[in-house]
PDB file of C-alpha atoms and ligand atoms in Angstrom:
ATOM      1  CA  UNK A 129      10.122  36.922 -12.480  1.00 39.00           C
ATOM      2  CA  UNK A 130       9.477  34.724  -9.510  1.00 40.00           C
ATOM      3  CA  UNK A 131       7.413  31.594  -9.845  1.00 42.00           C
ATOM      4  CA  UNK A 132       4.948  33.035  -7.346  1.00 40.00           C
ATOM      5  CA  UNK A 133       4.575  36.115  -9.552  1.00 39.00           C
ATOM      6  CA  UNK A 134       3.928  34.042 -12.643  1.00 42.00           C
ATOM      7  CA  UNK A 135       1.481  31.824 -10.869  1.00 43.00           C
ATOM      8  CA  UNK A 136      -0.468  34.697  -9.464  1.00 41.00           C
ATOM      9  CA  UNK A 137      -0.598  36.541 -12.764  1.00 40.00           C
ATOM     10  CA  UNK A 138      -1.698  33.408 -14.508  1.00 42.00           C
ATOM     11  CA  UNK A 139      -4.342  32.791 -11.923  1.00 42.00           C
ATOM     12  CA  UNK A 140      -5.737  36.313 -12.078  1.00 40.00           C
ATOM     13  CA  UNK A 141      -5.548  36.172 -15.852  1.00 38.00           C
ATOM     14  CA  UNK A 142      -7.819  33.154 -15.819  1.00 39.00           C
ATOM     15  CA  UNK A 143     -10.698  35.573 -15.254  1.00 36.00           C
ATOM     16  CA  UNK A 144     -13.794  33.437 -15.124  1.00 37.00           C
ATOM     17  CA  UNK A 145     -11.969  30.979 -12.907  1.00 39.00           C
ATOM     18  CA  UNK A 146     -12.312  33.404 -10.029  1.00 39.00           C
ATOM     19  CA  UNK A 147     -16.070  33.411 -10.281  1.00 37.00           C
ATOM     20  CA  UNK A 148     -16.104  29.823  -9.104  1.00 38.00           C
ATOM     21  CA  UNK A 149     -12.707  29.633  -7.476  1.00 40.00           C
ATOM     22  CA  UNK A 150     -10.820  26.657  -6.231  1.00 41.00           C
ATOM     23  CA  UNK A 151     -12.759  26.387  -3.047  1.00 37.00           C
ATOM     24  CA  UNK A 152     -16.207  25.494  -4.284  1.00 37.00           C
ATOM     25  CA  UNK A 153     -16.975  21.822  -4.498  1.00 36.00           C
ATOM     26  CA  UNK A 154     -17.764  20.367  -7.858  1.00 35.00           C
ATOM     27  CA  UNK A 155     -15.789  22.915  -9.850  1.00 36.00           C
ATOM     28  CA  UNK A 156     -14.580  20.462 -12.417  1.00 37.00           C
ATOM     29  CA  UNK A 157     -14.961  22.407 -15.623  1.00 38.00           C
ATOM     30  CA  UNK A 158     -11.962  23.709 -17.515  1.00 50.00           C
ATOM     31  CA  UNK A 159     -12.700  27.312 -16.662  1.00 57.00           C
ATOM     32  CA  UNK A 160     -12.223  26.605 -12.966  1.00 80.00           C
ATOM     33  CA  UNK A 161      -8.655  25.480 -13.312  1.00 94.00           C
ATOM     34  CA  UNK A 162      -5.962  28.091 -12.750  1.00 96.00           C
ATOM     35  CA  UNK A 163      -3.822  28.607 -15.805  1.00 96.00           C
ATOM     36  CA  UNK A 164      -0.330  29.846 -16.641  1.00 95.00           C
ATOM     37  CA  UNK A 165      -0.007  32.847 -18.984  1.00 93.00           C
ATOM     38  CA  UNK A 166       0.264  30.341 -21.884  1.00 91.00           C
ATOM     39  CA  UNK A 167      -2.993  28.722 -20.844  1.00 94.00           C
ATOM     40  CA  UNK A 168      -1.411  25.612 -19.318  1.00 97.00           C
ATOM     41  CA  UNK A 169      -3.323  24.186 -16.354  1.00 97.00           C
ATOM     42  CA  UNK A 170      -1.605  24.929 -13.057  1.00 98.00           C
ATOM     43  CA  UNK A 171      -2.308  21.527 -11.591  1.00 98.00           C
ATOM     44  CA  UNK A 172      -0.011  19.454  -9.387  1.00 98.00           C
ATOM     45  CA  UNK A 173      -1.252  15.862  -9.614  1.00 98.00           C
ATOM     46  CA  UNK A 174       1.399  14.419  -7.299  1.00 98.00           C
ATOM     47  CA  UNK A 175       0.685  15.708  -3.811  1.00 98.00           C
ATOM     48  CA  UNK A 176       1.216  13.334  -0.869  1.00 97.00           C
ATOM     49  CA  UNK A 177      -0.802  13.890   2.300  1.00 95.00           C
ATOM     50  CA  UNK A 178       1.658  12.407   4.787  1.00 87.00           C
ATOM     51  CA  UNK A 179       3.142  14.856   7.298  1.00 84.00           C
ATOM     52  CA  UNK A 180       0.060  17.080   7.051  1.00 94.00           C
ATOM     53  CA  UNK A 181      -3.728  17.187   6.849  1.00 95.00           C
ATOM     54  CA  UNK A 182      -6.037  17.434   3.862  1.00 96.00           C
ATOM     55  CA  UNK A 183      -7.334  20.817   5.062  1.00 97.00           C
ATOM     56  CA  UNK A 184      -3.843  22.324   5.453  1.00 97.00           C
ATOM     57  CA  UNK A 185      -2.962  21.112   1.960  1.00 97.00           C
ATOM     58  CA  UNK A 186      -6.186  22.521   0.496  1.00 97.00           C
ATOM     59  CA  UNK A 187      -5.370  25.899   2.103  1.00 97.00           C
ATOM     60  CA  UNK A 188      -1.902  25.791   0.540  1.00 97.00           C
ATOM     61  CA  UNK A 189      -3.431  25.041  -2.857  1.00 96.00           C
ATOM     62  CA  UNK A 190      -5.521  28.218  -2.657  1.00 95.00           C
ATOM     63  CA  UNK A 191      -2.551  30.238  -1.475  1.00 96.00           C
ATOM     64  CA  UNK A 192      -0.444  29.059  -4.404  1.00 96.00           C
ATOM     65  CA  UNK A 193      -3.153  29.280  -7.070  1.00 96.00           C
ATOM     66  CA  UNK A 194      -2.401  25.688  -8.065  1.00 97.00           C
ATOM     67  CA  UNK A 195      -5.047  22.986  -8.123  1.00 98.00           C
ATOM     68  CA  UNK A 196      -3.914  19.781  -6.440  1.00 98.00           C
ATOM     69  CA  UNK A 197      -4.452  16.114  -7.072  1.00 98.00           C
ATOM     70  CA  UNK A 198      -3.802  14.194  -3.877  1.00 98.00           C
ATOM     71  CA  UNK A 199      -2.457  10.660  -3.858  1.00 98.00           C
ATOM     72  CA  UNK A 200      -2.293   8.138  -1.032  1.00 98.00           C
ATOM     73  CA  UNK A 201      -0.381   4.874  -1.503  1.00 98.00           C
ATOM     74  CA  UNK A 202      -2.576   1.947  -2.524  1.00 98.00           C
ATOM     75  CA  UNK A 203      -1.798  -1.748  -2.721  1.00 98.00           C
ATOM     76  CA  UNK A 204      -1.203  -4.736  -0.479  1.00 98.00           C
ATOM     77  CA  UNK A 205       0.171  -4.350   3.049  1.00 95.00           C
ATOM     78  CA  UNK A 206       3.471  -5.750   1.754  1.00 94.00           C
ATOM     79  CA  UNK A 207       4.133  -2.188   0.603  1.00 95.00           C
ATOM     80  CA  UNK A 208       5.583  -0.170   3.447  1.00 94.00           C
ATOM     81  CA  UNK A 209       4.427   3.457   3.728  1.00 94.00           C
ATOM     82  CA  UNK A 210       2.909   5.506   6.556  1.00 92.00           C
ATOM     83  CA  UNK A 211      -0.546   4.679   5.134  1.00 95.00           C
ATOM     84  CA  UNK A 212      -1.382   2.097   2.521  1.00 97.00           C
ATOM     85  CA  UNK A 213      -4.959   1.694   1.292  1.00 98.00           C
ATOM     86  CA  UNK A 214      -5.500  -2.032   0.878  1.00 98.00           C
ATOM     87  CA  UNK A 215      -9.233  -2.671   0.608  1.00 98.00           C
ATOM     88  CA  UNK A 216     -12.469  -0.990  -0.458  1.00 98.00           C
ATOM     89  CA  UNK A 217     -13.205   0.346   2.991  1.00 98.00           C
ATOM     90  CA  UNK A 218      -9.829   2.086   3.239  1.00 98.00           C
ATOM     91  CA  UNK A 219     -10.052   3.426  -0.306  1.00 98.00           C
ATOM     92  CA  UNK A 220     -13.576   4.774   0.182  1.00 98.00           C
ATOM     93  CA  UNK A 221     -12.510   6.398   3.423  1.00 98.00           C
ATOM     94  CA  UNK A 222      -9.717   8.199   1.533  1.00 98.00           C
ATOM     95  CA  UNK A 223     -11.905   9.402  -1.332  1.00 98.00           C
ATOM     96  CA  UNK A 224     -14.583  10.582   1.085  1.00 98.00           C
ATOM     97  CA  UNK A 225     -11.936  12.607   2.995  1.00 98.00           C
ATOM     98  CA  UNK A 226     -11.277  14.449  -0.278  1.00 98.00           C
ATOM     99  CA  UNK A 227     -14.903  14.844  -1.325  1.00 97.00           C
ATOM    100  CA  UNK A 228     -15.892  18.473  -1.875  1.00 96.00           C
ATOM    101  CA  UNK A 229     -12.384  19.780  -1.158  1.00 96.00           C
ATOM    102  CA  UNK A 230     -11.728  21.001  -4.695  1.00 95.00           C
ATOM    103  CA  UNK A 231      -8.881  18.529  -5.271  1.00 97.00           C
ATOM    104  CA  UNK A 232      -8.590  15.600  -7.644  1.00 98.00           C
ATOM    105  CA  UNK A 233      -8.870  12.281  -5.847  1.00 98.00           C
ATOM    106  CA  UNK A 234      -5.984   9.963  -6.625  1.00 98.00           C
ATOM    107  CA  UNK A 235      -3.850   7.101  -5.411  1.00 98.00           C
ATOM    108  CA  UNK A 236      -0.261   6.144  -6.025  1.00 98.00           C
ATOM    109  CA  UNK A 237      -0.547   2.486  -6.964  1.00 98.00           C
ATOM    110  CA  UNK A 238       2.083   0.081  -5.636  1.00 98.00           C
ATOM    111  CA  UNK A 239       3.571  -2.913  -7.433  1.00 97.00           C
ATOM    112  CA  UNK A 240       1.614  -5.089  -9.866  1.00 97.00           C
ATOM    113  CA  UNK A 241      -1.038  -6.466  -7.527  1.00 97.00           C
ATOM    114  CA  UNK A 242      -2.773  -3.302  -6.295  1.00 98.00           C
ATOM    115  CA  UNK A 243      -5.877  -3.347  -8.474  1.00 98.00           C
ATOM    116  CA  UNK A 244      -6.894  -6.754  -7.086  1.00 98.00           C
ATOM    117  CA  UNK A 245      -7.274  -5.176  -3.629  1.00 98.00           C
ATOM    118  CA  UNK A 246     -10.335  -3.186  -4.734  1.00 98.00           C
ATOM    119  CA  UNK A 247     -13.685  -3.518  -6.472  1.00 98.00           C
ATOM    120  CA  UNK A 248     -14.338  -1.567  -9.664  1.00 98.00           C
ATOM    121  CA  UNK A 249     -17.030   0.308  -7.818  1.00 98.00           C
ATOM    122  CA  UNK A 250     -14.574   1.574  -5.202  1.00 98.00           C
ATOM    123  CA  UNK A 251     -11.963   2.398  -7.855  1.00 98.00           C
ATOM    124  CA  UNK A 252     -14.620   4.420  -9.682  1.00 98.00           C
ATOM    125  CA  UNK A 253     -14.563   6.947  -6.814  1.00 98.00           C
ATOM    126  CA  UNK A 254     -11.053   7.938  -7.935  1.00 98.00           C
ATOM    127  CA  UNK A 255     -10.306  10.627 -10.495  1.00 98.00           C
ATOM    128  CA  UNK A 256      -6.998   8.995 -11.447  1.00 98.00           C
ATOM    129  CA  UNK A 257      -4.324   6.474 -10.552  1.00 98.00           C
ATOM    130  CA  UNK A 258      -0.650   7.315 -10.694  1.00 98.00           C
ATOM    131  CA  UNK A 259       2.318   5.014 -10.257  1.00 98.00           C
ATOM    132  CA  UNK A 260       6.058   4.966 -10.853  1.00 98.00           C
ATOM    133  CA  UNK A 261       8.794   2.432 -11.617  1.00 98.00           C
ATOM    134  CA  UNK A 262      10.934   3.097  -8.545  1.00 98.00           C
ATOM    135  CA  UNK A 263       9.929  -0.076  -6.712  1.00 98.00           C
ATOM    136  CA  UNK A 264      11.636  -2.767  -8.734  1.00 98.00           C
ATOM    137  CA  UNK A 265      12.055  -6.559  -8.521  1.00 97.00           C
ATOM    138  CA  UNK A 266      14.997  -7.262  -6.207  1.00 95.00           C
ATOM    139  CA  UNK A 267      16.593 -10.574  -5.195  1.00 93.00           C
ATOM    140  CA  UNK A 268      14.009 -13.353  -5.379  1.00 94.00           C
ATOM    141  CA  UNK A 269      11.656 -11.018  -7.255  1.00 93.00           C
ATOM    142  CA  UNK A 270      10.762  -9.258  -4.009  1.00 95.00           C
ATOM    143  CA  UNK A 271       9.673  -5.618  -4.131  1.00 96.00           C
ATOM    144  CA  UNK A 272      12.694  -3.356  -3.624  1.00 97.00           C
ATOM    145  CA  UNK A 273      12.720   0.434  -3.283  1.00 98.00           C
ATOM    146  CA  UNK A 274      15.488   1.512  -5.628  1.00 98.00           C
ATOM    147  CA  UNK A 275      16.076   4.780  -3.751  1.00 97.00           C
ATOM    148  CA  UNK A 276      16.922   3.077  -0.458  1.00 97.00           C
ATOM    149  CA  UNK A 277      20.554   2.443   0.334  1.00 94.00           C
ATOM    150  CA  UNK A 278      19.798  -1.211   1.095  1.00 94.00           C
ATOM    151  CA  UNK A 279      18.683  -1.769  -2.499  1.00 97.00           C
ATOM    152  CA  UNK A 280      20.680  -4.495  -4.247  1.00 95.00           C
ATOM    153  CA  UNK A 281      21.299  -3.116  -7.726  1.00 96.00           C
ATOM    154  CA  UNK A 282      23.127  -4.787 -10.600  1.00 92.00           C
ATOM    155  CA  UNK A 283      26.665  -3.422 -11.136  1.00 95.00           C
ATOM    156  CA  UNK A 284      26.337  -3.379 -14.893  1.00 97.00           C
ATOM    157  CA  UNK A 285      24.519  -0.193 -15.809  1.00 98.00           C
ATOM    158  CA  UNK A 286      23.559  -1.613 -19.206  1.00 97.00           C
ATOM    159  CA  UNK A 287      22.061  -4.794 -17.787  1.00 97.00           C
ATOM    160  CA  UNK A 288      20.183  -2.758 -15.210  1.00 97.00           C
ATOM    161  CA  UNK A 289      18.865  -0.405 -17.886  1.00 98.00           C
ATOM    162  CA  UNK A 290      17.607  -3.244 -20.070  1.00 98.00           C
ATOM    163  CA  UNK A 291      15.686  -4.703 -17.115  1.00 97.00           C
ATOM    164  CA  UNK A 292      14.510  -1.247 -16.068  1.00 98.00           C
ATOM    165  CA  UNK A 293      13.156  -0.458 -19.528  1.00 98.00           C
ATOM    166  CA  UNK A 294      11.345  -3.828 -19.513  1.00 98.00           C
ATOM    167  CA  UNK A 295       9.907  -2.925 -16.105  1.00 98.00           C
ATOM    168  CA  UNK A 296       8.577   0.341 -17.553  1.00 98.00           C
ATOM    169  CA  UNK A 297       6.996  -1.576 -20.426  1.00 98.00           C
ATOM    170  CA  UNK A 298       5.441  -4.134 -18.092  1.00 98.00           C
ATOM    171  CA  UNK A 299       3.866  -1.415 -15.942  1.00 98.00           C
ATOM    172  CA  UNK A 300       2.742   0.763 -18.845  1.00 98.00           C
ATOM    173  CA  UNK A 301       1.315  -2.137 -20.839  1.00 98.00           C
ATOM    174  CA  UNK A 302      -0.322  -4.136 -18.062  1.00 98.00           C
ATOM    175  CA  UNK A 303      -1.417  -1.762 -15.320  1.00 98.00           C
ATOM    176  CA  UNK A 304      -4.726   0.180 -15.516  1.00 98.00           C
ATOM    177  CA  UNK A 305      -3.074   3.481 -14.618  1.00 98.00           C
ATOM    178  CA  UNK A 306      -3.646   7.028 -15.844  1.00 98.00           C
ATOM    179  CA  UNK A 307      -0.289   8.640 -15.066  1.00 98.00           C
ATOM    180  CA  UNK A 308       3.298   7.430 -14.820  1.00 98.00           C
ATOM    181  CA  UNK A 309       5.259   9.658 -12.443  1.00 98.00           C
ATOM    182  CA  UNK A 310       8.970  10.167 -11.758  1.00 98.00           C
ATOM    183  CA  UNK A 311       9.654   9.071 -15.331  1.00 98.00           C
ATOM    184  CA  UNK A 312      13.270   8.250 -16.270  1.00 98.00           C
ATOM    185  CA  UNK A 313      14.503   8.550 -12.674  1.00 98.00           C
ATOM    186  CA  UNK A 314      17.660   6.516 -12.064  1.00 98.00           C
ATOM    187  CA  UNK A 315      19.074   5.113  -8.832  1.00 98.00           C
ATOM    188  CA  UNK A 316      21.954   7.108  -7.317  1.00 96.00           C
ATOM    189  CA  UNK A 317      24.703   4.814  -8.570  1.00 95.00           C
ATOM    190  CA  UNK A 318      23.721   5.460 -12.204  1.00 98.00           C
ATOM    191  CA  UNK A 319      22.178   8.927 -12.039  1.00 97.00           C
ATOM    192  CA  UNK A 320      25.334  10.681 -13.282  1.00 97.00           C
ATOM    193  CA  UNK A 321      25.212   8.631 -16.478  1.00 98.00           C
ATOM    194  CA  UNK A 322      21.636   9.647 -17.352  1.00 98.00           C
ATOM    195  CA  UNK A 323      22.643  11.118 -20.720  1.00 98.00           C
ATOM    196  CA  UNK A 324      24.360   7.958 -21.936  1.00 98.00           C
ATOM    197  CA  UNK A 325      22.126   5.355 -20.287  1.00 98.00           C
ATOM    198  CA  UNK A 326      18.876   6.796 -21.617  1.00 98.00           C
ATOM    199  CA  UNK A 327      19.773   6.045 -25.209  1.00 98.00           C
ATOM    200  CA  UNK A 328      17.475   7.102 -28.021  1.00 98.00           C
ATOM    201  CA  UNK A 329      16.414   3.461 -28.449  1.00 98.00           C
ATOM    202  CA  UNK A 330      15.493   3.053 -24.790  1.00 98.00           C
ATOM    203  CA  UNK A 331      13.610   6.353 -24.735  1.00 98.00           C
ATOM    204  CA  UNK A 332      11.666   5.381 -27.849  1.00 98.00           C
ATOM    205  CA  UNK A 333      10.683   2.020 -26.357  1.00 98.00           C
ATOM    206  CA  UNK A 334       9.303   3.640 -23.200  1.00 98.00           C
ATOM    207  CA  UNK A 335       7.607   6.482 -25.077  1.00 98.00           C
ATOM    208  CA  UNK A 336       6.049   3.954 -27.472  1.00 98.00           C
ATOM    209  CA  UNK A 337       4.273   2.258 -24.569  1.00 98.00           C
ATOM    210  CA  UNK A 338       2.966   5.613 -23.275  1.00 98.00           C
ATOM    211  CA  UNK A 339       1.542   6.316 -26.716  1.00 98.00           C
ATOM    212  CA  UNK A 340       0.061   2.874 -27.197  1.00 98.00           C
ATOM    213  CA  UNK A 341      -1.663   2.854 -23.810  1.00 98.00           C
ATOM    214  CA  UNK A 342      -2.650   6.535 -23.732  1.00 98.00           C
ATOM    215  CA  UNK A 343      -0.940   7.086 -20.388  1.00 98.00           C
ATOM    216  CA  UNK A 344       0.043  10.571 -19.298  1.00 98.00           C
ATOM    217  CA  UNK A 345       3.698  11.404 -18.584  1.00 99.00           C
ATOM    218  CA  UNK A 346       4.437  13.444 -15.485  1.00 98.00           C
ATOM    219  CA  UNK A 347       7.008  16.219 -15.792  1.00 98.00           C
ATOM    220  CA  UNK A 348       8.414  16.075 -12.281  1.00 98.00           C
ATOM    221  CA  UNK A 349       9.484  19.316 -10.667  1.00 98.00           C
ATOM    222  CA  UNK A 350      11.004  17.568  -7.648  1.00 96.00           C
ATOM    223  CA  UNK A 351      13.324  15.292  -9.615  1.00 97.00           C
ATOM    224  CA  UNK A 352      13.595  17.715 -12.546  1.00 98.00           C
ATOM    225  CA  UNK A 353      12.885  14.803 -14.855  1.00 98.00           C
ATOM    226  CA  UNK A 354      12.543  13.698 -17.576  1.00 98.00           C
ATOM    227  CA  UNK A 355      15.273  15.740 -19.210  1.00 98.00           C
ATOM    228  CA  UNK A 356      14.410  17.770 -22.278  1.00 98.00           C
ATOM    229  CA  UNK A 357      15.806  15.251 -24.784  1.00 98.00           C
ATOM    230  CA  UNK A 358      13.499  12.548 -23.378  1.00 98.00           C
ATOM    231  CA  UNK A 359      10.519  14.901 -23.327  1.00 98.00           C
ATOM    232  CA  UNK A 360      11.067  15.911 -26.952  1.00 98.00           C
ATOM    233  CA  UNK A 361      10.681  12.288 -28.042  1.00 98.00           C
ATOM    234  CA  UNK A 362       7.486  12.039 -25.989  1.00 98.00           C
ATOM    235  CA  UNK A 363       6.073  15.229 -27.477  1.00 98.00           C
ATOM    236  CA  UNK A 364       6.887  14.090 -31.008  1.00 98.00           C
ATOM    237  CA  UNK A 365       5.048  10.827 -30.285  1.00 98.00           C
ATOM    238  CA  UNK A 366       1.945  12.691 -29.103  1.00 98.00           C
ATOM    239  CA  UNK A 367       2.169  11.837 -25.386  1.00 98.00           C
ATOM    240  CA  UNK A 368      -0.034  13.941 -23.087  1.00 98.00           C
ATOM    241  CA  UNK A 369       1.761  15.519 -20.152  1.00 98.00           C
ATOM    242  CA  UNK A 370       0.907  16.477 -16.587  1.00 98.00           C
ATOM    243  CA  UNK A 371       2.792  18.259 -13.835  1.00 98.00           C
ATOM    244  CA  UNK A 372       3.783  16.875 -10.446  1.00 98.00           C
ATOM    245  CA  UNK A 373       5.834  17.805  -7.405  1.00 97.00           C
ATOM    246  CA  UNK A 374       5.846  14.487  -5.482  1.00 95.00           C
ATOM    247  CA  UNK A 375       5.590  16.955  -2.620  1.00 92.00           C
ATOM    248  CA  UNK A 376       5.102  16.497   1.070  1.00 94.00           C
ATOM    249  CA  UNK A 377       3.806  19.542   2.956  1.00 95.00           C
ATOM    250  CA  UNK A 378       4.700  22.346   2.333  1.00 95.00           C
ATOM    251  CA  UNK A 379       6.702  21.417  -0.769  1.00 94.00           C
ATOM    252  CA  UNK A 380       3.778  20.980  -3.102  1.00 95.00           C
ATOM    253  CA  UNK A 381       2.504  23.071  -5.977  1.00 96.00           C
ATOM    254  CA  UNK A 382       6.067  24.027  -6.876  1.00 95.00           C
ATOM    255  CA  UNK A 383       5.955  23.532 -10.624  1.00 97.00           C
ATOM    256  CA  UNK A 384       8.976  25.528 -11.805  1.00 97.00           C
ATOM    257  CA  UNK A 385      10.738  22.754 -13.709  1.00 98.00           C
ATOM    258  CA  UNK A 386       7.485  21.408 -15.164  1.00 98.00           C
ATOM    259  CA  UNK A 387       6.537  24.849 -16.514  1.00 98.00           C
ATOM    260  CA  UNK A 388      10.044  25.528 -17.749  1.00 98.00           C
ATOM    261  CA  UNK A 389      10.039  22.285 -19.754  1.00 98.00           C
ATOM    262  CA  UNK A 390       6.512  22.972 -21.019  1.00 98.00           C
ATOM    263  CA  UNK A 391       7.744  26.311 -22.371  1.00 98.00           C
ATOM    264  CA  UNK A 392      10.859  24.776 -23.944  1.00 98.00           C
ATOM    265  CA  UNK A 393       8.650  22.193 -25.639  1.00 98.00           C
ATOM    266  CA  UNK A 394       6.047  24.772 -26.641  1.00 98.00           C
ATOM    267  CA  UNK A 395       3.269  22.732 -25.008  1.00 98.00           C
ATOM    268  CA  UNK A 396      -0.300  23.878 -25.540  1.00 97.00           C
ATOM    269  CA  UNK A 397      -3.426  23.117 -23.543  1.00 96.00           C
ATOM    270  CA  UNK A 398      -4.159  20.220 -25.921  1.00 97.00           C
ATOM    271  CA  UNK A 399      -0.849  18.566 -24.994  1.00 98.00           C
ATOM    272  CA  UNK A 400      -1.824  18.423 -21.324  1.00 98.00           C
ATOM    273  CA  UNK A 401      -3.703  15.663 -19.549  1.00 98.00           C
ATOM    274  CA  UNK A 402      -6.162  16.208 -16.703  1.00 98.00           C
ATOM    275  CA  UNK A 403      -8.446  13.697 -14.974  1.00 98.00           C
ATOM    276  CA  UNK A 404     -11.658  13.200 -16.887  1.00 95.00           C
ATOM    277  CA  UNK A 405     -15.235  13.275 -15.649  1.00 94.00           C
ATOM    278  CA  UNK A 406     -15.591   9.521 -16.077  1.00 95.00           C
ATOM    279  CA  UNK A 407     -12.922   8.940 -13.447  1.00 97.00           C
ATOM    280  CA  UNK A 408      -9.889   6.697 -13.189  1.00 98.00           C
ATOM    281  CA  UNK A 409      -9.352   4.139 -15.921  1.00 98.00           C
ATOM    282  CA  UNK A 410      -9.197   1.354 -13.316  1.00 98.00           C
ATOM    283  CA  UNK A 411     -12.765   2.105 -12.242  1.00 98.00           C
ATOM    284  CA  UNK A 412     -14.336   2.061 -15.696  1.00 96.00           C
TER     285      UNK A 412
HETATM  286 ZN1   ZN B1408       4.819   9.827  -5.060  1.00 61.70          ZN
END
């Protein structure tokens, strides 16, 4: 069965959801969220607006029967992206663009100094904050995008992994985030060794911090990560999961890998995390 077929069936099967639909503003109750046949929320919390417009993305969400959470990059201007929200005015402009569009309002937080750019009051307009570990301290402690070919990465995979696990712990333990995305991603030079580098001990350390801080783990359909072995440890620890595509238009709402892993793990609605009514943790 195609993913589209499953999605549509799940959506129609949601019954009451259609009464309100995805379009109406303020539809935040559980019954308004499209669901898979197993009752898992069809929500993509990792949708980037660059290369498109909010309205085009909202239209795509309806077409796909997947509710979206949209994230713009947020942090200091030292972070280089097409748009980086760096103060209250810019953040409030972003959340007001999303108001009444039937999407969750999010940001992708950058580095360790993002929350200081905003007041609590402005952060409270967000439904959630997501981040990842892919920007990492480079030479001189400067922010370095690990996926760029200019990145200067340690030759010893084991030394890198020890630092990388510590980086995960630092972010999970110290940042007021709701979701960690792109979990367990490795830079190109080490990606082939995923199975050996993500040892049981390293996985347990990272999962332990998720559990302790109550942070949700994204199952990424774009990177097809984390792998099942990693996810099993997370499930056993009681981590709550969410789905994400890290998509730029029109590659969003594609949740095949996320749903496949959810089925392998036997996830139920109670294992899934969705933004709460009281908003992002950073704004509370
Ligand atoms: Zn992203």
